[in-house]
Structure formats: C-alpha cells, structure tokens
Tab-separated table of C-alpha atoms in Angstrom:
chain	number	residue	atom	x	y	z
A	3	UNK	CA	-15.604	13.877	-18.137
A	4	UNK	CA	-15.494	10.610	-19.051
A	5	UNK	CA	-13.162	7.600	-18.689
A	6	UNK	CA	-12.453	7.586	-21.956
A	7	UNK	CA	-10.938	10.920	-21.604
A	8	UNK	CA	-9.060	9.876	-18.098
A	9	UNK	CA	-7.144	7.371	-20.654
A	10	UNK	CA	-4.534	9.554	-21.995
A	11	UNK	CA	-4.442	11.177	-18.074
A	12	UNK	CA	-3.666	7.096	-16.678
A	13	UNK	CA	-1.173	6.136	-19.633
A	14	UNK	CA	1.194	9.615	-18.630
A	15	UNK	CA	0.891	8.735	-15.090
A	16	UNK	CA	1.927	4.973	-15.522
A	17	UNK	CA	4.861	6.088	-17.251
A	18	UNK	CA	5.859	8.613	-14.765
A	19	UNK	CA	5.617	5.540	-12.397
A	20	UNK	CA	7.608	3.272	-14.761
A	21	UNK	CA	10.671	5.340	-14.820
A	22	UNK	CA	10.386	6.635	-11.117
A	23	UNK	CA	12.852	5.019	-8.424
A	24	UNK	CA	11.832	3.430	-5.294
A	25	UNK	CA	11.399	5.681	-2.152
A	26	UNK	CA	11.632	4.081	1.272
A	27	UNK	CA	10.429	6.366	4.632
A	28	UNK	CA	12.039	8.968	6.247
A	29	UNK	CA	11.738	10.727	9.471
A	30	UNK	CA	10.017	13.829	7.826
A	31	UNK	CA	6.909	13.207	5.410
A	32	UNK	CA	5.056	15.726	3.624
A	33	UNK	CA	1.301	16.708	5.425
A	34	UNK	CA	-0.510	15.411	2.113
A	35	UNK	CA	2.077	12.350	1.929
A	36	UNK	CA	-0.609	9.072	2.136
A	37	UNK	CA	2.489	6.796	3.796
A	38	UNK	CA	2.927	10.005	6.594
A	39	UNK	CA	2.568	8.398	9.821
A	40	UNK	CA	2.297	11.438	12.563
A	41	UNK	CA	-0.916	11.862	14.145
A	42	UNK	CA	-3.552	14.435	12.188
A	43	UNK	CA	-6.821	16.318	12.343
A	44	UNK	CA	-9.115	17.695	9.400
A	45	UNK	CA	-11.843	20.061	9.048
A	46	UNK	CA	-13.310	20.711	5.771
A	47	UNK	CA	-16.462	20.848	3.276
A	48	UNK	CA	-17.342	18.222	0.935
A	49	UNK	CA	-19.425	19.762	-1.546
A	50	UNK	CA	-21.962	21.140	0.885
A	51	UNK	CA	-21.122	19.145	3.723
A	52	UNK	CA	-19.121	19.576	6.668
A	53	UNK	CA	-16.251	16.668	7.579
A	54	UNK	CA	-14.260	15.813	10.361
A	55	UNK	CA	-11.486	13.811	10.948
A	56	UNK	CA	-7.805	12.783	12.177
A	57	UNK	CA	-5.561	10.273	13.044
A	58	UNK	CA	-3.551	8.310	15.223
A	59	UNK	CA	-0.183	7.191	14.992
A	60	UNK	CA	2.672	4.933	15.948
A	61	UNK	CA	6.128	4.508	14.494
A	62	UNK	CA	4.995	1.851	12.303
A	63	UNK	CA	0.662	2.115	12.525
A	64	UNK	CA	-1.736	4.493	11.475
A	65	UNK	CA	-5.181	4.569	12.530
A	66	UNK	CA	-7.555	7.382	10.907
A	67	UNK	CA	-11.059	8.401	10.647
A	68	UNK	CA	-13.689	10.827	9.587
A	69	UNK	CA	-17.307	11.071	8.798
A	70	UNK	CA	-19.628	14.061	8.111
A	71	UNK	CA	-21.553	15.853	10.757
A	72	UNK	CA	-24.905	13.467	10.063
A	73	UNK	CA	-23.173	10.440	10.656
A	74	UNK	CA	-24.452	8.351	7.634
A	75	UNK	CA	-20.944	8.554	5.830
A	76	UNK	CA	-18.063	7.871	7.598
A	77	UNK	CA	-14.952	6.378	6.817
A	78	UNK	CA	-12.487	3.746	9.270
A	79	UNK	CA	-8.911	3.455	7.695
A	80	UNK	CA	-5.519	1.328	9.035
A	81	UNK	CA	-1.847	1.852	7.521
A	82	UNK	CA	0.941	-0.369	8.397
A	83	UNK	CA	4.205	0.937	7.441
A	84	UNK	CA	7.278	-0.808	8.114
A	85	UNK	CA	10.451	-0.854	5.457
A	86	UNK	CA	9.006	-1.874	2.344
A	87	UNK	CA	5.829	-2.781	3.365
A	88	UNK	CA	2.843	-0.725	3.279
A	89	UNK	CA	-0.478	-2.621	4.162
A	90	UNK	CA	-3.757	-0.864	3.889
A	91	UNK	CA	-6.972	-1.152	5.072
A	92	UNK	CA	-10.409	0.172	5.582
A	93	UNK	CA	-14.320	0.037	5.882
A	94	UNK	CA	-16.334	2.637	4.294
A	95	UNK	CA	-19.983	3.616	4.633
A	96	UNK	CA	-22.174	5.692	2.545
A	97	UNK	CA	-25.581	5.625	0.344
A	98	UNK	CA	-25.573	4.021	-3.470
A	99	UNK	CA	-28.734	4.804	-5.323
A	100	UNK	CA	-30.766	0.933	-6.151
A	101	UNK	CA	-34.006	0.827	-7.964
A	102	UNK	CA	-35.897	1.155	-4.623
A	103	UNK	CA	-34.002	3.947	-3.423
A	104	UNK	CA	-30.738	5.289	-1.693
A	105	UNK	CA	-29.505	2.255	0.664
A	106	UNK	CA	-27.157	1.846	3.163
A	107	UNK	CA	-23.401	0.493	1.662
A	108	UNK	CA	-20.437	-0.663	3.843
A	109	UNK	CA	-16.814	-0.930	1.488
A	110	UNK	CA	-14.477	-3.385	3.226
A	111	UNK	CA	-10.787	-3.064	1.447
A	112	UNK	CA	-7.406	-3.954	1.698
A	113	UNK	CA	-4.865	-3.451	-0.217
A	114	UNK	CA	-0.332	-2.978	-0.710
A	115	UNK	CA	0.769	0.404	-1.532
A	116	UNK	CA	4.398	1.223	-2.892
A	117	UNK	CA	5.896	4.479	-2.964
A	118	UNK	CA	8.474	5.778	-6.039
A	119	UNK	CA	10.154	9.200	-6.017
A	120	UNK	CA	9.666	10.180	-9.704
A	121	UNK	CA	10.858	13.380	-12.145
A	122	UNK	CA	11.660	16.715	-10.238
A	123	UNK	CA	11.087	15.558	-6.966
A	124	UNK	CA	7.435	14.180	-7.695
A	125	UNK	CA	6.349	11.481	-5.394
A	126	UNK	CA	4.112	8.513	-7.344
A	127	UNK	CA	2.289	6.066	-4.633
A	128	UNK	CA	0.470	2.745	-6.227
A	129	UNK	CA	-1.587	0.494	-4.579
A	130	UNK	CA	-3.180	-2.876	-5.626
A	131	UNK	CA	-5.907	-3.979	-3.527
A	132	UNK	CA	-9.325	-5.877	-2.927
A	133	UNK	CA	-12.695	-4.656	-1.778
A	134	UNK	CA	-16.058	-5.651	-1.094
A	135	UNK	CA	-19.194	-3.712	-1.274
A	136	UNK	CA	-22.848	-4.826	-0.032
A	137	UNK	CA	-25.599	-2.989	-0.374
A	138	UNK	CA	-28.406	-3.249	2.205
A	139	UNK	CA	-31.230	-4.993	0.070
A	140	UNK	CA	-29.246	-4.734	-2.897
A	141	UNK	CA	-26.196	-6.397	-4.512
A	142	UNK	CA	-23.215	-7.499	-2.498
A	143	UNK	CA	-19.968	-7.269	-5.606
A	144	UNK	CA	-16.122	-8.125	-4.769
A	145	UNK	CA	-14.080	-6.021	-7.051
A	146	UNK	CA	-10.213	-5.567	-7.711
A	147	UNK	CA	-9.109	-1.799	-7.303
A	148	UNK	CA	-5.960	-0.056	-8.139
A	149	UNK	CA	-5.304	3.738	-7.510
A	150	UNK	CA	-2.059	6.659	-8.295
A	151	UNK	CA	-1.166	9.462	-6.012
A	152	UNK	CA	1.197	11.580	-7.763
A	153	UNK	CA	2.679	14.347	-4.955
A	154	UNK	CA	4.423	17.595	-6.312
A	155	UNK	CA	5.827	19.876	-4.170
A	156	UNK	CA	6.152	22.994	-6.757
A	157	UNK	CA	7.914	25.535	-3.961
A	158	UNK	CA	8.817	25.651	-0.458
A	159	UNK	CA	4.615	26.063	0.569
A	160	UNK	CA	2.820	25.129	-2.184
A	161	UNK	CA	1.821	21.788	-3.516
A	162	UNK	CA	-0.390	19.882	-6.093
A	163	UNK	CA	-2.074	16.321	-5.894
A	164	UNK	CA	-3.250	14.194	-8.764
A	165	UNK	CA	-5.539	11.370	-7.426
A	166	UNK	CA	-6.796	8.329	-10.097
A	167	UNK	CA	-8.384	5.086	-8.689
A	168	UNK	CA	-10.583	2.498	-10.744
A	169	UNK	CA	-12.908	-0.345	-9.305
A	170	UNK	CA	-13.779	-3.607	-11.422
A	171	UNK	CA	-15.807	-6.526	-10.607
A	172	UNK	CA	-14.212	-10.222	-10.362
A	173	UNK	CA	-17.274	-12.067	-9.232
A	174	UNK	CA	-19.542	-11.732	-12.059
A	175	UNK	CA	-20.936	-8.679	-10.683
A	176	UNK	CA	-21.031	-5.867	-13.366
A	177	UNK	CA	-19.489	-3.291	-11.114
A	178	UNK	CA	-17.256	-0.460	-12.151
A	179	UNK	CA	-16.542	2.795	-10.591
A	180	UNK	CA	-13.594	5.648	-11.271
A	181	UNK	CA	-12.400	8.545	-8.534
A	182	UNK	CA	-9.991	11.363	-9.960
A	183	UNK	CA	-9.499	14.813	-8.064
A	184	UNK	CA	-6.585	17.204	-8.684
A	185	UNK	CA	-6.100	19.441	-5.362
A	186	UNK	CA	-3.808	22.320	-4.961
A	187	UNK	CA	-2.242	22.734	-1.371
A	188	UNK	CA	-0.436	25.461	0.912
A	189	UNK	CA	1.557	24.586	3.591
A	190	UNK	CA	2.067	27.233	5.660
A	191	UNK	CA	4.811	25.217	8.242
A	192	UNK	CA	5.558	21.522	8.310
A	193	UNK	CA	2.124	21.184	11.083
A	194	UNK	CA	-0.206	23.441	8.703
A	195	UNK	CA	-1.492	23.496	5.185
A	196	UNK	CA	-4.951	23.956	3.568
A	197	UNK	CA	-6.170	22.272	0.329
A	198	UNK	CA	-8.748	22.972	-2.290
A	199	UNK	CA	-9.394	20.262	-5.053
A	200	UNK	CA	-12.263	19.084	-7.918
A	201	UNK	CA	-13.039	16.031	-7.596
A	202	UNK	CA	-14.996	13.637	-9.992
A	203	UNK	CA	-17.329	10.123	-9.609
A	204	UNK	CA	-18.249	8.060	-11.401
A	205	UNK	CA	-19.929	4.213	-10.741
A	206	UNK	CA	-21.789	1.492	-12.111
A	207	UNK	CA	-23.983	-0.959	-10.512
A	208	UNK	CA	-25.745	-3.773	-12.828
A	209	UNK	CA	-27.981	-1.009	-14.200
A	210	UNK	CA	-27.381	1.797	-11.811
A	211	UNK	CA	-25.496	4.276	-13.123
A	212	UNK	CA	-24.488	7.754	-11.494
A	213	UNK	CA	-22.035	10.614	-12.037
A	214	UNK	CA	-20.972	13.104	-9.425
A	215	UNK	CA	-18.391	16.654	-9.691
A	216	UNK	CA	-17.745	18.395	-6.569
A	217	UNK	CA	-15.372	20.804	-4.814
A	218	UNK	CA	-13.815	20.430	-1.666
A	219	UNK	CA	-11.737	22.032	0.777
A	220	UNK	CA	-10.101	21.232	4.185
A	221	UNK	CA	-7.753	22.444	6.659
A	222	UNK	CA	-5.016	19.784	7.783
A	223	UNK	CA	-2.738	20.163	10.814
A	224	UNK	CA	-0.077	16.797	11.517
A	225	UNK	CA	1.978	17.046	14.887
C-alpha cells in the first residue's frame, strides 16, 4: 500500500468532512469516541506484543497511558475538552531504525482537534497539530501533522473506525511518515467492546526508509 493509493481514500474522507456539521459533547460518548472523557482501561496485542493501558478522567481533562510489557514503547497522552475546544497533547517513545542501528525516539506533540457529525450518523474528528521527534544520536526533525477519525456506528453493537494521519517536515528536515488502520468494533454494553483492526506504517527519515502492516486487537472497558 502506498500513499499514492491512500490519495483517493484522503480526498473521500475530506469531503465527508466538508459537508459534515459541527458536533459539540454530550453526556454519553461512544467507547471508541477520541473526545470520550470517562476513565478507561485496555488490554490488547500489537502485532506480537502485549499492551496495556487506561485513563483518567475529569469533566473537562483526560489523562491516558499505555506501553507494552518491555517498557521501551510507551505512550503519555493529555485531552482538554471544554465547549469547542479540544487541546491535545502527548510524548511518545519508541525505536526508529538510523544507519547505526535501532535508537531510542521520544515524539513530543500537540495539537486542536474538532469534531463534525457527518452522513448517517458518522462521526469525522480532525486535528491540526505540531510535533517534534529526536532521535538519540540521530536527527532531531519538527514536523506539521494532521490526522481523520471517521466513527460509524453500523447497529446497536457493532462499529467501524477509519484512522488516516500524515507527518511532514517544516525545518528542513526531510521527514515524512503516514498511519492508516481500519478497525471493526463490538460493543457489547455502553462499559464493554472489543476491537480488531489492520493497521499500516509507513516513514521516512533523510535516507531511512521503513514500511510496517500489522494486526491488532484489544479489549476496552470505559466506566
């Protein structure tokens, strides 16, 4: 998959997103909703790897995090919700492959998110944001980032996700990376649901280049 052929995918979801209406926050928000703000926990396998996680909420705050079992990729997220305002932000850490080997990355971003209820009861979220990646003996890049959540609900328990997000450098960096997963959820009550989704990775680093496809799936309970 290329991102040549995510093209047509981004141009049908921008429209959707064009012609949706604005959604503001309610007292109940679907499990999978990103702007949901009741507290969480997570279970599930990334590819081969075992992830935990969860959350902590207030009526306006969100604070979240999970990491895999060895520690060495973990992820430290903030939402502040309040009327029309939806602030994100979070630090990531993982491994990037460099010329001398896997090193250790930390992603610091932040970014505004807006929410639109589109056709048939879809739900579009956009955000526009900034991040900054360095690389432990590497290169440090500031990029601009935007990324889509589209949220169906198709019946009363199940549910589909569509996930896009793209990364480009603005520092003279040549840095560009694309996410995209599309997930298919049950909830089985408003506190329970599990997911299954492919997801796809893609990134570019000066000369680095790398390409990943994986499955995952996790169990989600919000009370």
């Amino acid at each position: 998959m290329s991102v040549k052929a995510l093209r047509p995918v981004i141009g049908s979801l921008l429209l959707l997103s064009a012609v949706s209406t604005p959604a503001f926050a309610g007292d109940f928000r679907h499990i999978a909703d990103p702007l949901n703000l009741n507290d969480s926990l997570f279970i599930g396998f990334d590819d081969d790897t075992f992830k935990v996680g969860g959350s902590f909420a207030t009526s306006h705050q969100k604070f979240s995090a999970n990491t895999n079992v060895d520690g060495d990729k973990w992820h430290l997220g903030y939402l502040y919700s309040a009327s029309n305002v939806n602030f994100r932000a979070s630090v990531d850490h993982g491994k990037t492959d460099t010329p001398q080997g896997k090193s250790s990355h930390y992603q610091y971003q932040m970014g505004l998110m807006t929410e639109h209820q589109g056709w048939f009861a879809t739900q579009v979220f956009t955000e526009l944001a900034v991040n900054h990646l360095a690389v432990k003996r590497y290169k440090d890049s500031t990029a601009a980032n935007a990324s889509m959540t589209v949220l169906k609900p198709m019946t009363e328990h199940w549910y589909s996700e569509f996930y896009l997000q793209g990364n480009a450098g603005i520092d003279g960096v040549e840095r560009y990376d694309a996410k995209s997963w599309l997930a298919l959820g049950y909830q089985i009550n408003p506190q329970w649901s599990w997911v299954i989704r492919y997801q796809y990775d893609w990134e570019k680093l000066e000369q680095i280049e790398n390409e990943d496809t994986q499955w995952v799936f996790a169990i989600r309970s919000q009370f």
